[in-house]
XYZ file of C-alpha atoms in Angstrom:
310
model
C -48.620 68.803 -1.793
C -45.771 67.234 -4.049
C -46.559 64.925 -6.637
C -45.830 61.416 -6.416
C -42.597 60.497 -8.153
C -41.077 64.077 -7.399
C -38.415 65.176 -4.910
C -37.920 67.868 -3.482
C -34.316 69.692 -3.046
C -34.020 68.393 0.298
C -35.030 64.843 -0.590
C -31.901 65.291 -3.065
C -29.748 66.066 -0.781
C -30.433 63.708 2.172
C -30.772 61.250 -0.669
C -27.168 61.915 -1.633
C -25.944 61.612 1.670
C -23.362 59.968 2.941
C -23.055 59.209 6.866
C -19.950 59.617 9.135
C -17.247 58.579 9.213
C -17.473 57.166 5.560
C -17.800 60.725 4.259
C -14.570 62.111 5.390
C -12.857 58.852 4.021
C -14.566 59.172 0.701
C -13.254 63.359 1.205
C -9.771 61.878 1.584
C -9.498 59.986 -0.902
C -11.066 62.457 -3.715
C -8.622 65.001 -2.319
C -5.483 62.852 -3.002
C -6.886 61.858 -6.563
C -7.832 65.738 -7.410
C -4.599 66.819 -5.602
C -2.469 64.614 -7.715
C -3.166 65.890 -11.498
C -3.553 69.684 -10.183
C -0.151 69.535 -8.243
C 1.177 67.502 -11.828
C -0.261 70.220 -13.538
C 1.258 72.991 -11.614
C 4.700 71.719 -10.593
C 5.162 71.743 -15.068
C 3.941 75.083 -15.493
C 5.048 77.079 -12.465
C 8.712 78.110 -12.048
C 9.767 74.974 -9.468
C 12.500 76.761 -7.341
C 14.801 73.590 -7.023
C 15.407 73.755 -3.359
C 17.065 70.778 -1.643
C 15.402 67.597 -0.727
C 12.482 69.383 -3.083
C 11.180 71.204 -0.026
C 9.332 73.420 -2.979
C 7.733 70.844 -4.311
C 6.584 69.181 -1.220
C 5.231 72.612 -0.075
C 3.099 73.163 -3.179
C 1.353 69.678 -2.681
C 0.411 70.231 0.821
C -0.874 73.472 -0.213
C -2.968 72.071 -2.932
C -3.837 69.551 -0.468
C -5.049 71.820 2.372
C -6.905 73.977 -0.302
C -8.785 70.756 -1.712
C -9.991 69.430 1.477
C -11.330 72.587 2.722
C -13.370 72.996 -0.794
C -14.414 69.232 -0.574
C -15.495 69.802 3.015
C -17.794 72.830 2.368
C -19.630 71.042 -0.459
C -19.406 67.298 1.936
C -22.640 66.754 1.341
C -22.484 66.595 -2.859
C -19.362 64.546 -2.574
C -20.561 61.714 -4.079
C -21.880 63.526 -7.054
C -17.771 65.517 -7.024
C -16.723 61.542 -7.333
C -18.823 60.343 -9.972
C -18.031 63.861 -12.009
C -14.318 63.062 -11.589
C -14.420 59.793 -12.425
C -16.343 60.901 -15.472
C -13.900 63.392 -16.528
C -10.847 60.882 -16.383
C -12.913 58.334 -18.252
C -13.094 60.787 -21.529
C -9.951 61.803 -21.110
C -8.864 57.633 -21.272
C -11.415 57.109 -23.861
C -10.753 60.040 -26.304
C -6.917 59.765 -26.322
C -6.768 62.383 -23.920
C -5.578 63.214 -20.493
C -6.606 60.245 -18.361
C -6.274 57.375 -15.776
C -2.886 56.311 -17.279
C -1.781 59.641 -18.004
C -2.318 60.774 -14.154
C -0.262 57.618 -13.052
C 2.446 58.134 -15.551
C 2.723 61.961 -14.470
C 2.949 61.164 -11.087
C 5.511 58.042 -11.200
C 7.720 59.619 -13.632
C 7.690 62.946 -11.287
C 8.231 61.020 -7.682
C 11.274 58.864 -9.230
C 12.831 61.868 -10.354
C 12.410 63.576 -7.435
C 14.837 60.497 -5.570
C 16.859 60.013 -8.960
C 17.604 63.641 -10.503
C 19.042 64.031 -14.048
C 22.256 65.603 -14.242
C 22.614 68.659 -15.692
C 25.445 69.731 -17.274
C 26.874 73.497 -17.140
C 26.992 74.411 -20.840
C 24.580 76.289 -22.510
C 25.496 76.761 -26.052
C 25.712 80.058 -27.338
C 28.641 81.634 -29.413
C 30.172 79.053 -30.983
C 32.822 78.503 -33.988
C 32.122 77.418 -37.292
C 31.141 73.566 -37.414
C 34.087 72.189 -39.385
C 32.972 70.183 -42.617
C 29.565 71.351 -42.047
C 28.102 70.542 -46.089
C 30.386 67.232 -46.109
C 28.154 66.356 -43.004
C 24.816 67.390 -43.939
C 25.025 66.079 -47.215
C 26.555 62.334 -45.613
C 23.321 62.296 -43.142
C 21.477 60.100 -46.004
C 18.123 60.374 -44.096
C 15.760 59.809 -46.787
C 18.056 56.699 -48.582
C 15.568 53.843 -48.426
C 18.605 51.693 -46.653
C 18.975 53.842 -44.129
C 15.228 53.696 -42.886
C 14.901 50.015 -42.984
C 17.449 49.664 -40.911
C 15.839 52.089 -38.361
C 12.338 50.364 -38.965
C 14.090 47.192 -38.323
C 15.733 48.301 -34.896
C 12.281 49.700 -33.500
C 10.516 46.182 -34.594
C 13.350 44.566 -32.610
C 13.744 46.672 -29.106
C 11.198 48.548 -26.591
C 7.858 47.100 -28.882
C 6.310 46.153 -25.700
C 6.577 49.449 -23.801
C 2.994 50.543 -22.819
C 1.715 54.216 -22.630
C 4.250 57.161 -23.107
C 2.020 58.035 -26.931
C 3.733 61.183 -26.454
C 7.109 60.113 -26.805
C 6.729 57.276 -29.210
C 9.434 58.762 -31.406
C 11.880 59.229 -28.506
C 11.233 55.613 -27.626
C 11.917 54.442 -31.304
C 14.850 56.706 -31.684
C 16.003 54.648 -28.577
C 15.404 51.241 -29.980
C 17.856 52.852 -32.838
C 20.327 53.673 -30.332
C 20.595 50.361 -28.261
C 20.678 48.844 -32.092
C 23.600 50.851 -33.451
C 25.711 50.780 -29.793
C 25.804 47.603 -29.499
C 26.938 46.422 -32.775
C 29.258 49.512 -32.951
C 32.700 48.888 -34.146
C 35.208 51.475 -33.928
C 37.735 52.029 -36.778
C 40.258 54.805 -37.197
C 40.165 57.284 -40.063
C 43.439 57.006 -42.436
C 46.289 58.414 -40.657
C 46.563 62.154 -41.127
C 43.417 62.554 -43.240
C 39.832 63.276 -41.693
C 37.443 60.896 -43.572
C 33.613 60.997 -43.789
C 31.707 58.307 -44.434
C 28.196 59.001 -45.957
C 25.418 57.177 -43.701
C 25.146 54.346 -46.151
C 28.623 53.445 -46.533
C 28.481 52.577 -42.338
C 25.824 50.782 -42.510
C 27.057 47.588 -44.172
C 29.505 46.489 -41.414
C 28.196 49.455 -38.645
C 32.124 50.604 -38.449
C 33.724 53.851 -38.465
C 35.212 56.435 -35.832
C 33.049 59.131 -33.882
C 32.173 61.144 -36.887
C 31.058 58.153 -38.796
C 28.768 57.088 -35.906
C 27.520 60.520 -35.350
C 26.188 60.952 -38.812
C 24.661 56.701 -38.854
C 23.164 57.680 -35.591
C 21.626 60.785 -37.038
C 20.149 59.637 -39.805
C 19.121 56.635 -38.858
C 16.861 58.596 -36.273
C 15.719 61.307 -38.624
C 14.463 58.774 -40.761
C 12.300 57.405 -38.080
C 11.160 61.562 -36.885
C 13.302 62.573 -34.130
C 15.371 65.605 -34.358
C 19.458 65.585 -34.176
C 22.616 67.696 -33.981
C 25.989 67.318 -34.018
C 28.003 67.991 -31.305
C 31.730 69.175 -32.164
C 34.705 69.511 -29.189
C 38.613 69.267 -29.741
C 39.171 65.780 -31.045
C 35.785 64.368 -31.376
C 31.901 64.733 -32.490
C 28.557 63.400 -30.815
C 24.747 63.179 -31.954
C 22.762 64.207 -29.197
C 18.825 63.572 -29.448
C 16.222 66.551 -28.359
C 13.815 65.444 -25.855
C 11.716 68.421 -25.118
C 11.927 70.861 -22.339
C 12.443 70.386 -18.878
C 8.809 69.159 -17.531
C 9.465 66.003 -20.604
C 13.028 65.208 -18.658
C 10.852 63.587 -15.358
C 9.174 60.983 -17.971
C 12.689 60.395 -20.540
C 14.589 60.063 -17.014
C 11.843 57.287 -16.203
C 12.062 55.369 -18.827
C 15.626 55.196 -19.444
C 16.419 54.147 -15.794
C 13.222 52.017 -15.260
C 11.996 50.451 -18.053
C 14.216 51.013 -21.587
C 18.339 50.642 -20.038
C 17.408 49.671 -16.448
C 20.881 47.730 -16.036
C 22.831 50.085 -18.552
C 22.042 53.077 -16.483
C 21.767 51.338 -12.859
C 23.249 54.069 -10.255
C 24.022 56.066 -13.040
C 22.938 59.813 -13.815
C 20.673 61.210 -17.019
C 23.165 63.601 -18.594
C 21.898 66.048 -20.945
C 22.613 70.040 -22.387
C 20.810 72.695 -21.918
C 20.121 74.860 -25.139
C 20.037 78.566 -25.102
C 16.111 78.061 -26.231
C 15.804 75.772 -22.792
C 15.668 72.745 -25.100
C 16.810 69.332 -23.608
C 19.153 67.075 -25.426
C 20.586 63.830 -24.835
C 23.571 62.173 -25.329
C 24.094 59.214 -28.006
C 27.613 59.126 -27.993
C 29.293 55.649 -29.024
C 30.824 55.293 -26.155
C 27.487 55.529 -24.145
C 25.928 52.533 -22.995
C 22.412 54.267 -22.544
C 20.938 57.565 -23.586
C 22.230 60.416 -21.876
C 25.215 58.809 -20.395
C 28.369 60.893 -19.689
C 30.492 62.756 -21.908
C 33.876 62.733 -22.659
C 34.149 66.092 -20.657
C 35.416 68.241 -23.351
C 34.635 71.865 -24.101
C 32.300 72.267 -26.793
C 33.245 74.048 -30.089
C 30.302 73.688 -32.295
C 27.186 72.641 -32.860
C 25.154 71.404 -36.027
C 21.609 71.214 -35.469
C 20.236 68.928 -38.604
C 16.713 70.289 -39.262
């Protein structure tokens, strides 16, 4: 005879039981919230084949899917304990900083947008290149650590993007974007002496935020390495650009989000991401002066050198 206050294994179980059809709802739905962070997971890791309409991508979820259910439909009768574990799991990951609620909702809006509003990719990937003309000039005018230079970054990030919720991961990026709406649109463009090819150091900009494309190149650049993000210089026939490294290509889906949808929304409204490829399979963005949000297009040219400012 059992003791009184004791169940047995079967008591467990039929206590833990949940009655049809309310169990294959409750399967449904746990498959769709397990599905979600697994496919997430996979679709960064795995090599995503890039077929149109994203047939690849769609095929991998329904696999996941299909797999899922038929797991969560063997073990029906613990699914309430699967749901509570779950739950669980996602709540540490929220609490501790970790991979959580928000995280899984970012992932998966960032990842769907993209899938209807691709980046554009351009065709260069930078390899053998010529000598970057005025290369210590440049380095030595990117005044990074001058104490002017970072206020004025510190003072763009405490003006622009403060409200923006979640992304921790790219709070740099974010910043370094506040720094680029600040500079662009207070940009004034101003020839260098005719005949002569004049640098300006980063501080000597910043008092009336004027110069031509190399002048703005090397403001832009420091400003943002004062602030933690990581620059180069980007040299064709007739001009230079800073361009801003993002990541790789799983961190495009969440820098494409924000740009378009909550940083330049009317900037970059029906307008592509543009961004280089690196020979590593870095990303980088484009901060030109004459782009009204980051990554918009380029002037086209071929590129001639590039000065990555470590």
């Amino acid at each position: 005879m059992i003791k009184s206050g004791h169940l047995t294994y079967q008591q467990l179980k039929e206590k833990f039981r949940i009655n049809s059809p309310w169990d294959m709802i409750i399967i449904l739905v746990l498959n769709i919230l397990i599905t979600i962070p697994i496919f997430i997971i996979a679709h960064q890791n795995l090599i995503i084949l890039d077929w149109a309409f994203h047939i690849d991508r769609i095929l991998l979820f329904m696999a996941i899917l299909v797999i899922i259910q038929l797991i969560l439909r063997a073990m029906r009768r613990v699914t309430l304990i699967s749901v509570i574990i779950y739950f669980i799991m996602l709540l540490y990951g929220t609490l501790s900083g970790k991979y959580g609620f928000q995280s899984v909702f970012e992932d998966y809006r960032s990842m769907v947008y993209t899938m209807s509003e691709d980046p554009y990719p351009q065709d260069i990937i930078i390899s053998k290149l010529l000598p970057f003309p005025n290369k210590s000039k440049i380095i030595d005018a990117v005044e990074y650590q001058n104490p002017k230079i970072r206020n004025f970054a510190i003072m763009a990030t405490a003006k622009h993007f403060k409200n923006v919720k979640g992304y921790h991961e790219y709070f740099t990026i974010v910043q370094a974007f506040a720094v680029f709406k600040e500079i662009n649109t207070r940009w004034n463009y101003v020839s260098d002496p005719k005949g002569h090819d004049y640098i300006a150091t980063a501080t000597e900009s910043l008092p009336y935020l004027s110069g031509d494309c190399d002048d703005h190149s090397i403001f832009m650049s420091a400003c943002i390495k004062s602030i933690g993000g990581t620059m180069r210089l980007i040299h064709t026939k007739g001009h230079m650009y800073p361009e801003i490294l993002i990541g790789e290509k799983k961190d495009l889906e969440k820098i494409n989000y924000l740009i378009k949808k909550e940083l330049f929304p009317v900037e970059s409204k029906g307008k592509p991401i543009n961004y280089h490829i690196d020979e590593r399979g870095k990303i980088w963005l484009n901060l030109d002066y004459t782009a009204k949000y980051p990554g918009g297009p380029f002037m086209n040219e071929q590129i001639l050198g590039a000065l990555t400012l470590e």
